[in-house]
Coordinates of C-alpha atoms and ligand atoms in Angstrom, one line a residue:
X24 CA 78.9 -61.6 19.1
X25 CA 76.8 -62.8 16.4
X26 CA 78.2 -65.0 13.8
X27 CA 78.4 -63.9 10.0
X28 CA 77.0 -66.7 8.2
X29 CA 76.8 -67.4 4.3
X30 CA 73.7 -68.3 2.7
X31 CA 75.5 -70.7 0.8
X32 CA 77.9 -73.0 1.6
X33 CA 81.9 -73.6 0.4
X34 CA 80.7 -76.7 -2.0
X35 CA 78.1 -74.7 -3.4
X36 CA 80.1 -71.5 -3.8
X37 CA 82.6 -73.6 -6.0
X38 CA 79.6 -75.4 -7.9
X39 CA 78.6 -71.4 -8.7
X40 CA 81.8 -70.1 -9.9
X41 CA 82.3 -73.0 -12.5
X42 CA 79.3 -71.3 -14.3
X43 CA 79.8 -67.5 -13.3
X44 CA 83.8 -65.9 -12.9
X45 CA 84.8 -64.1 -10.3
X46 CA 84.1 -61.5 -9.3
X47 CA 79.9 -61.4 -8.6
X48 CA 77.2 -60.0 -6.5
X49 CA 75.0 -62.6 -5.2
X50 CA 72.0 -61.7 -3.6
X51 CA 69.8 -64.2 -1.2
X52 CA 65.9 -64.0 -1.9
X53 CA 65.1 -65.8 0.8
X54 CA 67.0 -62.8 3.3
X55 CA 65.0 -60.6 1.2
X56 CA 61.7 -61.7 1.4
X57 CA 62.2 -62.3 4.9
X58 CA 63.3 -59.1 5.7
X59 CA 60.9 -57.5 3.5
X60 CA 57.9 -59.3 5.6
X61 CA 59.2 -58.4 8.7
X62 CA 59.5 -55.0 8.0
X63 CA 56.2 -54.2 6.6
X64 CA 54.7 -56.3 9.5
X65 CA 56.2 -54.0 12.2
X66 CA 53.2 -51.6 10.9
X67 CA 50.3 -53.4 10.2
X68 CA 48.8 -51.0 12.7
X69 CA 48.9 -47.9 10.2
X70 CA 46.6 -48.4 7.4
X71 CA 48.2 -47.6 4.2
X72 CA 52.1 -47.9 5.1
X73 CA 53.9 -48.3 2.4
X74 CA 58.1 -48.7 2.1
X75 CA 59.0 -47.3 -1.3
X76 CA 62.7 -49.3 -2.1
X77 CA 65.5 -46.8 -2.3
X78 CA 66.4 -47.6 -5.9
X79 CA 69.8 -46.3 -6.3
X80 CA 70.7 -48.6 -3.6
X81 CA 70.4 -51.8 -5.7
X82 CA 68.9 -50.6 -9.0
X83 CA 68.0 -54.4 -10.3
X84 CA 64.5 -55.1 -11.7
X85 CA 64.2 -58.4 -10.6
X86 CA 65.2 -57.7 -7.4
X87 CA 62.7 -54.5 -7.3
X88 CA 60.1 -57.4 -8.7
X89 CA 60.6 -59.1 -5.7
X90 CA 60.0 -56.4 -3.5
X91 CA 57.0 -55.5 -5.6
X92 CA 55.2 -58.8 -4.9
X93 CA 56.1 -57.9 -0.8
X94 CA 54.2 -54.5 -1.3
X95 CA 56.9 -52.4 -1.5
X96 CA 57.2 -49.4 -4.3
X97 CA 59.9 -47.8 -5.6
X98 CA 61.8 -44.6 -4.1
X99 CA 63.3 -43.0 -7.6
X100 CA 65.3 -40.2 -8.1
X101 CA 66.5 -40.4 -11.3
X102 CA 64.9 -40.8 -14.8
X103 CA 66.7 -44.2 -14.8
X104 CA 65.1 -44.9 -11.8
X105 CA 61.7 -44.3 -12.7
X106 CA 62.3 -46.4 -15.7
X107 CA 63.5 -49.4 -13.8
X108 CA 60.3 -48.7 -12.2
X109 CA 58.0 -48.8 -14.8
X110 CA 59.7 -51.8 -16.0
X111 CA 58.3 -53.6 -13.4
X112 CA 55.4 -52.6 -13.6
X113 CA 55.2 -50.0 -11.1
X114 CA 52.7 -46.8 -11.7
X115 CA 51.1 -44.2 -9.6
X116 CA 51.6 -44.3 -6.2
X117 CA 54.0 -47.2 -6.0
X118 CA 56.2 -44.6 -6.8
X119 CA 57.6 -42.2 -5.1
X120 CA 59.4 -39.4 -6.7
X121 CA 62.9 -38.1 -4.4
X122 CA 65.1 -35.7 -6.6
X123 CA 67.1 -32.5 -6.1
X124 CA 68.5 -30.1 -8.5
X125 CA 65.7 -32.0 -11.3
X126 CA 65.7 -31.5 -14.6
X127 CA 62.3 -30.9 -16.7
X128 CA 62.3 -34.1 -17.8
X129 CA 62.5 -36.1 -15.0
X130 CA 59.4 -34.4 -13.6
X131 CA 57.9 -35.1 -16.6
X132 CA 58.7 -38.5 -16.8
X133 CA 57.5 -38.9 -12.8
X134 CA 54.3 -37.3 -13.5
X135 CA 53.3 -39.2 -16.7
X136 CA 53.6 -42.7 -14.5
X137 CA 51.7 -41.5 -11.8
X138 CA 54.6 -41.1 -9.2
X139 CA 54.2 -39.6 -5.9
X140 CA 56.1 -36.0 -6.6
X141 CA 58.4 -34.9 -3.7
X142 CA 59.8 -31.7 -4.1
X143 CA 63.4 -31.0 -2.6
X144 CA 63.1 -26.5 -3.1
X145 CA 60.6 -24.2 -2.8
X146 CA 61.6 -22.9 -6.2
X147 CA 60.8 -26.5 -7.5
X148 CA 56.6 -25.4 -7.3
X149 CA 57.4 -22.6 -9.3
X150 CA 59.2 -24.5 -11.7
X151 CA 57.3 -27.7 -11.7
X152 CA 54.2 -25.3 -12.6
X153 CA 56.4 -23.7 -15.8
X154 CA 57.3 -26.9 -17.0
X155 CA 54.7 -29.7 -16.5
X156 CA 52.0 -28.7 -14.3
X157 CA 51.2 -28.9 -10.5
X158 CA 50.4 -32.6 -9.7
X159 CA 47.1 -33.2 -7.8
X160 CA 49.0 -34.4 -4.7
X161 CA 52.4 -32.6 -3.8
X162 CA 54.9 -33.7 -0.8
X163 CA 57.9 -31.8 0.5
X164 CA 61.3 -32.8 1.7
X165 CA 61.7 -30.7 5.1
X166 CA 65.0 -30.5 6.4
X167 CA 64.9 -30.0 10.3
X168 CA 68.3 -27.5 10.1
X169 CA 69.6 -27.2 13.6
X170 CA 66.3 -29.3 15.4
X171 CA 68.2 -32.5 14.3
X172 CA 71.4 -34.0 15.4
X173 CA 73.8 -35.1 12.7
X174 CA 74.9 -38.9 11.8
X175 CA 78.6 -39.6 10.2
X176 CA 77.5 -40.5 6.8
X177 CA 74.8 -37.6 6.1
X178 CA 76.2 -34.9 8.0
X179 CA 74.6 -32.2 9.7
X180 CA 71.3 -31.2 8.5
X181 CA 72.1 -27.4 8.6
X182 CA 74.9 -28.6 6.2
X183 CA 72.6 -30.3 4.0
X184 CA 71.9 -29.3 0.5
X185 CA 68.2 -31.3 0.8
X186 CA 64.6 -30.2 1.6
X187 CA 63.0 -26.9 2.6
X188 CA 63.8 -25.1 6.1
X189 CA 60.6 -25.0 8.4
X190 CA 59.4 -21.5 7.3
X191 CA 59.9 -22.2 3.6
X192 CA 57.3 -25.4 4.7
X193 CA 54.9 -23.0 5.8
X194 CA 55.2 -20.6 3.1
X195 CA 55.5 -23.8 0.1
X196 CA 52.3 -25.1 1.5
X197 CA 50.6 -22.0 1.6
X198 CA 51.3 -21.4 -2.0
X199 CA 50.1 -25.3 -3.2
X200 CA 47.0 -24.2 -1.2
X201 CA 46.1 -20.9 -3.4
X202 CA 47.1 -22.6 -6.2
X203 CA 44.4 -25.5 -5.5
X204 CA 46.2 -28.1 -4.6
X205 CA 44.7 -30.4 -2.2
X206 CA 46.4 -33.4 -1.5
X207 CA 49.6 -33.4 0.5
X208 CA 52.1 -35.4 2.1
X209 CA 55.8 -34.4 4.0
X210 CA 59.1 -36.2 3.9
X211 CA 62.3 -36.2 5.9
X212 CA 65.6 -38.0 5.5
X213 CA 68.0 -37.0 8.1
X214 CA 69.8 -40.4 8.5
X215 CA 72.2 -43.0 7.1
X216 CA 73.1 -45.6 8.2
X217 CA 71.4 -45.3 11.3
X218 CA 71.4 -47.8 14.0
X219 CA 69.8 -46.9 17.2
X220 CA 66.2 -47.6 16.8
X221 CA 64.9 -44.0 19.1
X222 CA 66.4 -41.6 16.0
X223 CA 63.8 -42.8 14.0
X224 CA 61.2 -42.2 16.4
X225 CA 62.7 -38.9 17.1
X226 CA 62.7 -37.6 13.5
X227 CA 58.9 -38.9 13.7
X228 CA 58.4 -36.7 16.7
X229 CA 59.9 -33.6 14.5
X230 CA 57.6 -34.5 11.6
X231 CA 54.0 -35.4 13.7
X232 CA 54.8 -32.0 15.4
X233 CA 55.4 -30.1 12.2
X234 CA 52.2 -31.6 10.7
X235 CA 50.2 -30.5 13.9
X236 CA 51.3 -27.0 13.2
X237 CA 50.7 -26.9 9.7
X238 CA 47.4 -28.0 10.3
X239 CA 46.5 -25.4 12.8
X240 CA 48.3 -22.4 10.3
X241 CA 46.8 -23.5 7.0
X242 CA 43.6 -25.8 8.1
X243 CA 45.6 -28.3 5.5
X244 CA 45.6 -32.1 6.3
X245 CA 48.2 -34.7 5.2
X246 CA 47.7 -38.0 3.1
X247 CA 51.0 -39.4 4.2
X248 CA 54.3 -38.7 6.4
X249 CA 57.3 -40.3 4.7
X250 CA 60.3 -40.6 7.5
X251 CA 62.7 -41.6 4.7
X252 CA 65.2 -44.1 4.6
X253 CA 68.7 -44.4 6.5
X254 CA 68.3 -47.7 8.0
X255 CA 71.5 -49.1 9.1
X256 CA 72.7 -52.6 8.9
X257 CA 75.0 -54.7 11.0
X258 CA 77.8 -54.7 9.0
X259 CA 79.7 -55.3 12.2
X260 CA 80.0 -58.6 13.9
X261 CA 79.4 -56.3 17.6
X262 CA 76.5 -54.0 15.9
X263 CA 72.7 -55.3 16.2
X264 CA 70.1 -54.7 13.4
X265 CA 67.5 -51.6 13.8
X266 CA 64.2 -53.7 15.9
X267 CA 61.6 -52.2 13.7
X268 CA 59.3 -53.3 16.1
X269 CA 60.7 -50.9 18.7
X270 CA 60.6 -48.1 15.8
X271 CA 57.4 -48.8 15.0
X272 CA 56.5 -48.8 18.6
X273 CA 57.6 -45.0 19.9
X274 CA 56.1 -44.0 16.4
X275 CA 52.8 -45.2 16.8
X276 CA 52.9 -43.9 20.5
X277 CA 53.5 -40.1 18.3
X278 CA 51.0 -40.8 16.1
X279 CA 48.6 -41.3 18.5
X280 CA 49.4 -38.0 21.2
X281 CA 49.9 -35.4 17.8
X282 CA 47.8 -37.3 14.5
X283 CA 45.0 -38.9 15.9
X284 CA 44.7 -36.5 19.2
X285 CA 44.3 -33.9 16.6
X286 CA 41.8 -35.3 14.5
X287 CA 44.5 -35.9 11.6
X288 CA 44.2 -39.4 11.4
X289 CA 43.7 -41.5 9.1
X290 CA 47.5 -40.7 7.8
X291 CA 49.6 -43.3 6.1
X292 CA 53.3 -43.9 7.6
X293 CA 56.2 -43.9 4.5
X294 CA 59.6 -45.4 4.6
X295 CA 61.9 -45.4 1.6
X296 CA 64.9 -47.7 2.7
X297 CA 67.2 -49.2 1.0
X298 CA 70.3 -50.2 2.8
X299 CA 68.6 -52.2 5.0
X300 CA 66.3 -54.0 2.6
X301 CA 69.1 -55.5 0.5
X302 CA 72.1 -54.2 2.2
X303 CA 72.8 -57.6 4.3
X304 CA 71.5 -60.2 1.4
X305 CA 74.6 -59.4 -0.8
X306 CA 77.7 -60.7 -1.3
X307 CA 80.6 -59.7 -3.5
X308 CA 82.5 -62.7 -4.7
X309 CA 86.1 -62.5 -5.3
X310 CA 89.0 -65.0 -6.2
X311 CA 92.8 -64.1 -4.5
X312 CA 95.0 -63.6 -8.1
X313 CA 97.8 -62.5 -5.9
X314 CA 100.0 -62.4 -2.4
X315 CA 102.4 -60.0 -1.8
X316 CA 104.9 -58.9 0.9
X317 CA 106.7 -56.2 1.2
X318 CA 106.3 -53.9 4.8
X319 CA 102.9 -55.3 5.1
X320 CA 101.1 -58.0 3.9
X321 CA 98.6 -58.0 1.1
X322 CA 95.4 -60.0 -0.7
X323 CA 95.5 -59.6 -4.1
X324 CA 91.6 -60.2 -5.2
X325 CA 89.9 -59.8 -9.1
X326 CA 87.6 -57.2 -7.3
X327 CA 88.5 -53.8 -7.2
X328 CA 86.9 -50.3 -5.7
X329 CA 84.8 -50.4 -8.4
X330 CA 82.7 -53.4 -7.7
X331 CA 82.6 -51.8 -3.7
X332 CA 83.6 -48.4 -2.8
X333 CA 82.1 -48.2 0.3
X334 CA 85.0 -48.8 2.4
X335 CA 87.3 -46.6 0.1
X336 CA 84.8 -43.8 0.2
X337 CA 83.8 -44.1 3.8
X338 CA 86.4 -46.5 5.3
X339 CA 83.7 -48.5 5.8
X340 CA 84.0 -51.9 7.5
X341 CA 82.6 -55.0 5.2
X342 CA 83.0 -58.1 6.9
X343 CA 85.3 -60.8 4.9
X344 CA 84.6 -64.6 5.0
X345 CA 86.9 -66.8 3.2
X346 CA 85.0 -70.1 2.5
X347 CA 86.5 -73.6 4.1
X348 CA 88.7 -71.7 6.8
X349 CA 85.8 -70.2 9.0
X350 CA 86.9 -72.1 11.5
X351 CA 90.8 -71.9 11.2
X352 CA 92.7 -69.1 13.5
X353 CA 92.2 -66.0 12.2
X354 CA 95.9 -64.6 13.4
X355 CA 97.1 -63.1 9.8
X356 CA 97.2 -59.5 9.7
X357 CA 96.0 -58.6 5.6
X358 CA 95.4 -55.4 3.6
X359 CA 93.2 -56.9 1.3
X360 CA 93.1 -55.1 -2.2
X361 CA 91.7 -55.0 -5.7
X362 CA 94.1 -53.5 -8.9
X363 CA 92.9 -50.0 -9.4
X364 CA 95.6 -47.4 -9.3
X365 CA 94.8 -45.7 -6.6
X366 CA 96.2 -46.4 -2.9
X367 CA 92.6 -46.6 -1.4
X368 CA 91.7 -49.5 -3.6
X369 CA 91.6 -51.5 0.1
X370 CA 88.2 -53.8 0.8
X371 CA 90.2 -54.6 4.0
X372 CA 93.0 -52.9 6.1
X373 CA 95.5 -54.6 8.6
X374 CA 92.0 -57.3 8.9
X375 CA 92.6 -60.8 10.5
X376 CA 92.3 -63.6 8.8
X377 CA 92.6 -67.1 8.5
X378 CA 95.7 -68.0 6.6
X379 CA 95.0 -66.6 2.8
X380 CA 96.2 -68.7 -0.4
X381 CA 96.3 -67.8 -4.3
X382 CA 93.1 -68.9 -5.7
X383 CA 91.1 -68.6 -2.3
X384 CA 88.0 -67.6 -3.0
X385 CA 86.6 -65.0 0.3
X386 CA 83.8 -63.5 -0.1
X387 CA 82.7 -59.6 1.3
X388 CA 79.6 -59.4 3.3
X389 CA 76.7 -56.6 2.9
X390 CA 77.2 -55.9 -0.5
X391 CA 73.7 -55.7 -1.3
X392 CA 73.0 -52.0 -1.0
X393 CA 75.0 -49.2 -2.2
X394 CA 77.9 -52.1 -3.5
X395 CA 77.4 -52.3 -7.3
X396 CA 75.1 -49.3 -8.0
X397 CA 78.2 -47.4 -6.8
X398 CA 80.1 -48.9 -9.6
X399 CA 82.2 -47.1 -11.8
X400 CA 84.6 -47.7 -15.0
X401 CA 87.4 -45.8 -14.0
X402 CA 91.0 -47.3 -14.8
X403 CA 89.0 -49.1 -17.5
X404 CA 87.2 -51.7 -14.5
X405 CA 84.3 -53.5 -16.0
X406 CA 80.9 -54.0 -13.7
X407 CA 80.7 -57.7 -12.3
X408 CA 77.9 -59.4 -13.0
X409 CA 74.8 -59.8 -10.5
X410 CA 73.7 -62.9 -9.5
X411 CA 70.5 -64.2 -7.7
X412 CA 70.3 -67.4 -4.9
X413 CA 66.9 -68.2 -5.4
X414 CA 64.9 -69.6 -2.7
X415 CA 64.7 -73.1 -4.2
X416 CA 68.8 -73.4 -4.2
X417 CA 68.8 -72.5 -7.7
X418 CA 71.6 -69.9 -8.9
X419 CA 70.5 -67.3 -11.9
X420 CA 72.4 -64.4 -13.6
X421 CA 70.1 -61.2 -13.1
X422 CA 72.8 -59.2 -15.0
X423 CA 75.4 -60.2 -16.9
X424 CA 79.2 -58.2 -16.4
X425 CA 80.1 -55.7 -18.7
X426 CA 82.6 -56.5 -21.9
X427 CA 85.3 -54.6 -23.4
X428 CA 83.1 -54.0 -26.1
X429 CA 80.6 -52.4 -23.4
X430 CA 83.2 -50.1 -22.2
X431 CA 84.1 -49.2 -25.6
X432 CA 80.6 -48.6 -27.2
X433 CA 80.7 -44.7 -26.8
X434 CA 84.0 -44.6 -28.7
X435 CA 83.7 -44.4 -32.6
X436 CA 87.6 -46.3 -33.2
X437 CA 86.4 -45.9 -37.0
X438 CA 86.9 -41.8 -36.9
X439 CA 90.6 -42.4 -36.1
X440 CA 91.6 -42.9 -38.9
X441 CA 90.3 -39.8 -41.0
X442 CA 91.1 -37.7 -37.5
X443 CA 94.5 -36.1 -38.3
Ligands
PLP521 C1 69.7 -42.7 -0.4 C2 68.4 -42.3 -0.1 C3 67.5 -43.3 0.5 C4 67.9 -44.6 1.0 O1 68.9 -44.6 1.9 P1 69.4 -45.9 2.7 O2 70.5 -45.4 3.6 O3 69.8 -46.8 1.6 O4 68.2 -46.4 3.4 C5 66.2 -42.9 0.7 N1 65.8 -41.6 0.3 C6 66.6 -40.7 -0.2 C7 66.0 -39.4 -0.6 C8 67.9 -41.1 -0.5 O5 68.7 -40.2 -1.0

């Protein structure tokens, strides 16, 4: 079983939190970059690859600045998104445009940086068209219904609100065609939190084979394929990253018996992770304020829910660490919890662990995707702040956490009192 190891060790950990409370996100750069090379390097054979950063899953700028300087863009679906994304400097086709259900706006807002516009509904060309204009180069989601198992987080395709079904593709592209268009790419995103390395290939298999067809219907050729994101991550001690190399392996095998065999080629390969970018370079940093016993036993932290929700939301596992006692038996059974009011507020149930005292620190693994994007205010929680390990050692804030006066800045308290 592989080992979980910090990035940072227990004296350094209690040199950071004289500077920064509890609780934090800290994310590893080094991990990042790391991961970020290896990644990209598992397809230098395709020309043009590009992995477009899921943004919601960790929507920092500096960390996004990092992955910028690795070659990576920026998968937005949000006008917040795209902002972040022009913020660091991002324009054109760096960015690549996801949305569903999308306002005017934010097709407004995509278009005017450039961005890579991937439509989510046939409907979407018609109203794209009313509101801002047919973009020179148009993508769209395809959602492989019943030709594509399902996957615990995302659900069954034919269940799915995304993408267009395969005739609608037919018909969508058609359409762009008479209306001039004639740049295109495709996109897919069937999984989430995927580990076994052959779905990836087999979603590419479903794609190259839908692109052959097109080709021979409509006489249209593609600029890209993007296979989406859905990476999953070890957060298991038992599980075993995704080997890109093996992925990128049975894809190029595709690409050569449908793209190239049918004189499609030269056709870039997208990927817009994000879990698996960031995912295992995070870690949520908590203090114990209490320990209780009643019929169980339980680990009172400063973090709630709303710094994690992942394994409230999912019962998702997130490994636990508590600094100083890796090496102790780990022979307590703990429900480890945060404040909220809610039952579910559980990082951890019946988890074993190394003897826990008040004013431990322990620290969550895998917190760097989908852990504080997901945050929320409910109960009146304030967002942690985010910090960032740099590669040199140093420790710096890359967000500070939210204030009282934060959570109460929407509130006008001065209309109370001619409010009768
Ligand atoms: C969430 C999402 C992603 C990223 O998913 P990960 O599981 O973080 O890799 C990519 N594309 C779209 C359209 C998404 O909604």
């Amino acid at each position: 079983m592989e080992k979980k190891v910090l990035p940072f060790s227990k004296e350094k950990l209690d040199e950071i939190v004289q500077t920064y409370p509890t609780p934090f996100h800290i994310y590893d750069e080094k991990g990042i970059k790391e991961y970020a090379e290896y990644f990209t390097g598992s397809f230098s054979w395709n020309s043009g690859f590009k992995e477009y950063f899921a943004v919601k899953a960790l929507p920092n700028p500096y960390i996004m600045k990092i992955l910028h300087e690795k070659g990576f863009g920026a998968d937005c679906s949000s006008l917040a998104e795209l902002v972040l994304a022009e913020k660091v400097g991002m324009s054109g086709d760096e960015i690549m445009f996801t949305s569903n259900d999308t306002p005017a706006e934010e097709y407004q807002k995509a278009i005017e940086l450039g961005a890579i516009i991937n439509l989510d509904d046939i409907s979407h060309i018609d109203y794209i068209e009313k509101h801002v204009g047919i973009p020179e180069l148009v993508c769209f989601r395809y959602n492989p219904g019943a030709l594509k198992g399902g996957n615990a987080i995302i659900g069954n395709p034919e269940e799915s609100k995304y993408g267009f079904t395969r005739e609608q593709l037919f018909e969508g592209y058609k359409k762009l065609k008479e209306k001039g268009v004639k740049r295109f790419g495709i996109h897919t995103m069937v999984a989430s939190n995927e580990l076994d390395a052959d779905y990836f290939v087999e979603t590419a298999d479903i794609i190259f084979d839908t692109i052959v067809d097109i080709h021979k219907e409509l006489g249209i050729k593609f600029e890209f394929a993007n296979l989406g994101g859905g990476i999953g991550i070890p957060y298991k001690r038992e599980h075993k990253p995704v080997d890109m190399q093996r992925v990128s392996a049975g894809i190029k095998d595709l690409y050569e018996k449908y793209i190239a065999a049918n004189g499609l080629a030269p056709m870039k390969i997208f990927f817009e992770s994000g879990r698996a970018i960031t995912g295992p370079f995070g870690y949520l940093v908590a203090r114990v304020l209490h320990f209780k016993e009643t019929y169980k036993k339980y680990v009172g932290l400063d973090a709630s829910m709303h710094n994690l929700m992942r394994p409230a939301m999912y019962k998702a596992y997130h490994h636990i660490s508590v600094p100083g006692k890796e090496e102790q038996p780990h022979n307590m059974l703990y429900d480890v919890t945060g404040s909220l009011c809610e039952n579910n507020d559980k990082f951890a149930i019946n988890r074993l662990l190394p003897e826990i005292e008040v004013d431990d620190l322990v620290v969550i693994h895998d917190t760097g995707a989908h852990g504080h994007s997901m945050g929320f205010n409910y109960n009146g929680k304030l967002r942690s702040a985010e910090l960032l390990l740099r590669e040199n050692g140093e420790v710096v804030q890359i967000r500070r956490a939210e204030t009282l006066d934060d959570y109460f800045a929407t509130l006008d308290f001065k209309g109370l009192d001619s409010f009768k």
